[in-house]
Short mmCIF file of C-alpha atoms in Angstrom, two decimals:
data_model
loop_
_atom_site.label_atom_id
_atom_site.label_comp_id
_atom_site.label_asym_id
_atom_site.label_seq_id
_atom_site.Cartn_x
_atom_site.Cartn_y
_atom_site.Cartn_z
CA UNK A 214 -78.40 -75.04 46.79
CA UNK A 215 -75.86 -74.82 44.04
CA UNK A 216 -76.16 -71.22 43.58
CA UNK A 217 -75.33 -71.17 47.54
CA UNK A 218 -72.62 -73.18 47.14
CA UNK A 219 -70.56 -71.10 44.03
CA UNK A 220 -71.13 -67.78 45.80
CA UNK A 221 -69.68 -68.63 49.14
CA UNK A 222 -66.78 -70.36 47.37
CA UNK A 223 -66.45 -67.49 45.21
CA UNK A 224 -66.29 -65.17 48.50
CA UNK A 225 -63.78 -67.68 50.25
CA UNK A 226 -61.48 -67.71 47.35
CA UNK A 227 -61.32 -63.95 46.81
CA UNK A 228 -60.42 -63.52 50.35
CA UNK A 229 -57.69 -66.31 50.31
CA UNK A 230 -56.00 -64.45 47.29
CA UNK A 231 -56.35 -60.76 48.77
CA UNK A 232 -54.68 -61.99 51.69
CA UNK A 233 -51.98 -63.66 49.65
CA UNK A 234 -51.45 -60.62 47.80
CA UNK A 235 -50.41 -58.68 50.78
CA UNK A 236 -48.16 -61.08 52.04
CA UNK A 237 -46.25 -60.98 49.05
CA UNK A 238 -46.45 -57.32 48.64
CA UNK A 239 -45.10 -56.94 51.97
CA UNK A 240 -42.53 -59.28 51.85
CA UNK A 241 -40.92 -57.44 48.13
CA UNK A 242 -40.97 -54.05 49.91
CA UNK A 243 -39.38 -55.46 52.68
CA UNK A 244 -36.67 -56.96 50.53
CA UNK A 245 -36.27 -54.06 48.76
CA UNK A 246 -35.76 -51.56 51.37
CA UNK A 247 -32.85 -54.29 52.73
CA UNK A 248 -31.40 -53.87 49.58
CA UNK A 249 -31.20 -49.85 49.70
CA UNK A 250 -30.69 -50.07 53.58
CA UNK A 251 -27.57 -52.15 53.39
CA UNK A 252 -25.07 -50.82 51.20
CA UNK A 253 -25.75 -46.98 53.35
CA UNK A 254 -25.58 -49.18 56.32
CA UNK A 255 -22.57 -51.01 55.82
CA UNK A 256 -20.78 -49.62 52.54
CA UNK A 257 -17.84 -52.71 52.94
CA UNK A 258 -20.13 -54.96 51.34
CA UNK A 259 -20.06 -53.23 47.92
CA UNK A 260 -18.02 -54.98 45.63
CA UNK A 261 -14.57 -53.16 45.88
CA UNK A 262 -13.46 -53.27 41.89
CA UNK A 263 -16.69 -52.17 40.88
CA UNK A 264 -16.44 -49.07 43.19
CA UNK A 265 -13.04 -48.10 42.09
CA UNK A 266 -14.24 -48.16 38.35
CA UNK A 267 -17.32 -45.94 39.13
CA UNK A 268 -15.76 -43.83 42.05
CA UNK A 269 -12.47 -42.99 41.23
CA UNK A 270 -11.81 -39.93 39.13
CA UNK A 271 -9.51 -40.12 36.16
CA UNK A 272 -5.88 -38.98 36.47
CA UNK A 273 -5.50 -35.19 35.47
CA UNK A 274 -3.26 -34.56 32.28
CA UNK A 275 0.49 -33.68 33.12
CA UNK A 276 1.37 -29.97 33.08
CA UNK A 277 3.11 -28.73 29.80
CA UNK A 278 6.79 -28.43 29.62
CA UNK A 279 7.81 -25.31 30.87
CA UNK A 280 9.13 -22.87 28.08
CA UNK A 281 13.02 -22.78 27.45
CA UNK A 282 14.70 -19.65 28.99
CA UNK A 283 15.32 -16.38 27.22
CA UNK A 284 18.93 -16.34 25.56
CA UNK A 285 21.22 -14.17 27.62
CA UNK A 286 21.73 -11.06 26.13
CA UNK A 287 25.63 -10.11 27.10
CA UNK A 288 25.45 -6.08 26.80
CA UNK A 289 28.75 -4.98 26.28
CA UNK A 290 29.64 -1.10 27.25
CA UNK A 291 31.72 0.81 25.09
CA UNK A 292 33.44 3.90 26.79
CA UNK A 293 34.18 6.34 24.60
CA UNK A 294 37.34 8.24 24.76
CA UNK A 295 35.71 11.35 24.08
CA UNK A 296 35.81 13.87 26.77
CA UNK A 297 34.68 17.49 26.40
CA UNK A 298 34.80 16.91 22.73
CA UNK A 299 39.06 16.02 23.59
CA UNK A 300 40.67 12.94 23.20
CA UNK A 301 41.65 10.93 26.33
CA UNK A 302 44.88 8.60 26.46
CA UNK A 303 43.29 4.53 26.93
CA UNK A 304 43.47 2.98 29.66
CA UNK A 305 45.33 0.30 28.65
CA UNK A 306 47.16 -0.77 25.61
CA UNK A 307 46.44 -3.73 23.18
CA UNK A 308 48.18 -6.68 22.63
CA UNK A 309 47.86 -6.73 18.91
CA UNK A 310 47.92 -3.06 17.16
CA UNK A 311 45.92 -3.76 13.34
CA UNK A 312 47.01 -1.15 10.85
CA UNK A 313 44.39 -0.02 8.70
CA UNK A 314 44.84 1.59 5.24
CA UNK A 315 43.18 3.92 4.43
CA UNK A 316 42.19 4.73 0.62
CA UNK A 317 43.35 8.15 -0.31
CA UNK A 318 40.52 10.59 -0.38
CA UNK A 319 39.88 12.59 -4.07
CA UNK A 320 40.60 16.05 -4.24
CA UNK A 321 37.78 18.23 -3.20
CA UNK A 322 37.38 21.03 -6.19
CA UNK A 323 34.86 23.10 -6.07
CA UNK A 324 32.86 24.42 -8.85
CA UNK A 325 31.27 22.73 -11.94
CA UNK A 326 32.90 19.19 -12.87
CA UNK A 327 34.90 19.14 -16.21
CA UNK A 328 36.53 22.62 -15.52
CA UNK A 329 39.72 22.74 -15.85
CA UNK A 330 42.02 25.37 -13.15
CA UNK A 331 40.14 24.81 -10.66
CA UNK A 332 42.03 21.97 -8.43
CA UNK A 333 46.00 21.94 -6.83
CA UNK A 334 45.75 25.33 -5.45
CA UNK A 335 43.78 27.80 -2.74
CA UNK A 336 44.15 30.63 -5.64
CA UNK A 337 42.32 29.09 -8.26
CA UNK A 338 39.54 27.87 -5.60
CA UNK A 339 39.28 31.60 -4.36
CA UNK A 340 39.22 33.24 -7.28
CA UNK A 341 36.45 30.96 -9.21
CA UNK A 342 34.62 31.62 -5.98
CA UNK A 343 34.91 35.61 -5.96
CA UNK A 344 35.13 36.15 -10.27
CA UNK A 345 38.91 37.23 -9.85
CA UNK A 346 40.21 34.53 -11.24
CA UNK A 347 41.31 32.85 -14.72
CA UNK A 348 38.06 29.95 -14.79
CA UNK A 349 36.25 29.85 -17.97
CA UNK A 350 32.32 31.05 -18.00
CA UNK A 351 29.66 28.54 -18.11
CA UNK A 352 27.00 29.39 -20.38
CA UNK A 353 23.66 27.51 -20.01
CA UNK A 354 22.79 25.65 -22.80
CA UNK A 355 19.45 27.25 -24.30
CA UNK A 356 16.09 24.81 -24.06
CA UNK A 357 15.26 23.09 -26.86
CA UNK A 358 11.58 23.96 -26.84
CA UNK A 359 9.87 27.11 -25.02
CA UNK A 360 6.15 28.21 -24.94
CA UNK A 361 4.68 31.43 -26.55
CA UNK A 362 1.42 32.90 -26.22
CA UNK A 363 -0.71 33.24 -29.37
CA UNK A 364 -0.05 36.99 -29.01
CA UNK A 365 3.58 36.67 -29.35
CA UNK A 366 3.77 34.46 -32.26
CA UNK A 367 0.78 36.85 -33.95
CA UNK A 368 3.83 39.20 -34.07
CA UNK A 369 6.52 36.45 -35.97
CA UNK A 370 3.94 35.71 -38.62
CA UNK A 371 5.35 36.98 -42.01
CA UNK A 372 2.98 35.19 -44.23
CA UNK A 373 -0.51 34.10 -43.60
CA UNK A 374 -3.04 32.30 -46.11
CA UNK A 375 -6.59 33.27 -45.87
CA UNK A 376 -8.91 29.84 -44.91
CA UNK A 377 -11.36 29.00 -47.47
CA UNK A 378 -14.84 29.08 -46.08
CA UNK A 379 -16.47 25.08 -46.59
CA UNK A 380 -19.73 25.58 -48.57
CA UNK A 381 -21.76 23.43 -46.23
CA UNK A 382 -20.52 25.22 -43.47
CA UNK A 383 -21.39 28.23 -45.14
CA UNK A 384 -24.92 27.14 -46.06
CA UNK A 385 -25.56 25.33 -42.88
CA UNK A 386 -24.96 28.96 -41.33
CA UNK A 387 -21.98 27.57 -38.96
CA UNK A 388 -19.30 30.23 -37.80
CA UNK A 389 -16.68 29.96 -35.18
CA UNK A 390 -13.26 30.13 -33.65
CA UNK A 391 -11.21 26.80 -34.57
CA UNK A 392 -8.34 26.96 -32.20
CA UNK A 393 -5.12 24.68 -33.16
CA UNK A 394 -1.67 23.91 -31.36
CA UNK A 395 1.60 24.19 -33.83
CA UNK A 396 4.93 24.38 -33.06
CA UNK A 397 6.97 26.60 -35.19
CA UNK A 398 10.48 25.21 -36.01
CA UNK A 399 13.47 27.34 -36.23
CA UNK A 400 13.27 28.16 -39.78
CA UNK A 401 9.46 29.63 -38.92
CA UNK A 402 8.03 26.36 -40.54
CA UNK A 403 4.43 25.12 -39.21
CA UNK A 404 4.85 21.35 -37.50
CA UNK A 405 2.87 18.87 -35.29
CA UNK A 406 -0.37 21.16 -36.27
CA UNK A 407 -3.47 19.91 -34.23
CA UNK A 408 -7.15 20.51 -33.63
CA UNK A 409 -7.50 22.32 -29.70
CA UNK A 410 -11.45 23.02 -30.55
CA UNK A 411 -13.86 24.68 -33.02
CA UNK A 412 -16.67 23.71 -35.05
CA UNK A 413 -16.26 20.37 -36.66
CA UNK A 414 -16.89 22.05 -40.21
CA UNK A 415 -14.25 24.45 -39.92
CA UNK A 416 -11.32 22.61 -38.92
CA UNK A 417 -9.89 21.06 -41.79
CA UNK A 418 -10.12 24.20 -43.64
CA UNK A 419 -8.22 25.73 -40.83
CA UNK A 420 -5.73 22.93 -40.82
CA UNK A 421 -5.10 23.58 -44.36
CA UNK A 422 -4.36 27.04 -44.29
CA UNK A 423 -2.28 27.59 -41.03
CA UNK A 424 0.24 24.72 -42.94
CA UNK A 425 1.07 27.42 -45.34
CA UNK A 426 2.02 29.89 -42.74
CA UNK A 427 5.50 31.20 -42.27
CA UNK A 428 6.77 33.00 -39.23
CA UNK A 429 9.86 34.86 -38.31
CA UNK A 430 12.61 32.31 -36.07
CA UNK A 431 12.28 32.97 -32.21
CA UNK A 432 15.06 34.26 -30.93
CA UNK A 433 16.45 32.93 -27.23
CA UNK A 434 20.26 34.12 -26.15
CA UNK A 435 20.21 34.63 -30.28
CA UNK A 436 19.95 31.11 -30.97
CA UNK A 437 16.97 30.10 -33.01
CA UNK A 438 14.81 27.64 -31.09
CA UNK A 439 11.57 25.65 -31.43
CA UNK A 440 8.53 27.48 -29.94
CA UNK A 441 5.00 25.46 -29.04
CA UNK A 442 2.05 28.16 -29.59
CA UNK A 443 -1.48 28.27 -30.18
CA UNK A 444 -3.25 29.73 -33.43
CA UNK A 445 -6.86 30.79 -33.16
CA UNK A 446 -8.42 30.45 -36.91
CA UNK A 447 -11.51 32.83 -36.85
CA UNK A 448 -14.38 32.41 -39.50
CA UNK A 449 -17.47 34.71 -39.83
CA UNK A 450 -20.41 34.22 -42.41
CA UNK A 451 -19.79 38.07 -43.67
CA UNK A 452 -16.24 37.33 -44.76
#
């Protein structure tokens, strides 16, 4: 009898709450779809402020200032009064004539500055021109230095010195061409002597002798001058 009695109040309260459960289920989704159904339905009963907040778009930014106008440029025509290469009389006169002074230009001479006879008059301009008349010659000054092969200065040599052969060049069996730049003054002296090339051995020993050499002055417009050349020192074992 008891066990009767809990199962068929068991039974009688489940179906009490199922039904209860759908009545209240039903009842939310009815609620809720009043809720979506409304506002579509009848949009005045949103809250006004709150739409304008959400709704309403911001302001756009103003427009920047528009950029200043280009200076005028006042172009301003010149006529010239230059026609077929002639002057033409103006067109009208000036109030106010400027006078302009102008400096006085120097004599145009022709020929080389610092000679004298050659300015005031057309005869002395003509004839330095053509050779006819009285202007004094201009020489060229001769160079202070020139170049000469080592043929050339072969020729000007009036005394030469023998090298002495180095003994450990000579043993170490080391011959050669030692080739040296001088420059021979005008009195045929040897100065600024130098090493060009040539065994290492050999070229004090060539040094030494080429500074005894004397040579003959080179001659240019017969005026002694300085001459740069080359002297090629040769030693050979069987000398």
């Amino acid at each position: 009898m008891f066990e009767d009695s809990t199962f068929e109040s068991g039974s009688r309260i489940k179906t009490k709450s199922g039904r209860w459960m759908l009545v209240t289920g039903g009842v939310n989704a009815g609620i809720l779809i009043l809720l979506i159904l409304i506002p579509l339905i009848y949009p005045e009963a949103l809250p006004t402020a709150l739409m304008a907040t959400v709704l309403t778009a911001p302001p756009p930014p103003p427009p920047p200032p528009p950029p200043p106008p280009p200076p005028e440029i006042h172009v301003v025509h010149v006529q010239s009064e230059m026609m077929n290469n002639q002057l033409t009389a103006p067109t009208k006169i000036p109030h106010n004539i400027q006078m302009v002074s102008e400096k006085e230009a120097p004599p145009s001479n022709f020929g080389v500055a610092g000679m004298d006879g050659m300015g005031g008059s057309s005869n002395g301009v003509m004839g330095s021109m053509f050779g006819s008349g009285n202007a004094p010659k201009v020489q060229a000054a001769p160079p202070k230095k020139v170049n000469i092969s080592a043929g050339v200065s072969q020729g000007l040599l009036l005394q030469k010195t023998s090298p002495t052969y180095p003994p450990i060049a000579k043993a170490a069996r080391v011959s050669g061409t030692v080739v040296l730049q001088a420059t021979i003054s005008k009195t045929g002296t040897i100065q600024n002597l130098k090493v060009v090339s040539g065994p290492a051995m050999l070229q004090q020993a060539a040094l030494d002798a080429v500074r005894q050499w004397r040579y003959r002055p080179y001659l240019l417009n017969n005026e002694p001058v300085e001459v740069d050349t080359t002297v090629n020192v040769v030693f050979t074992l069987g000398g």
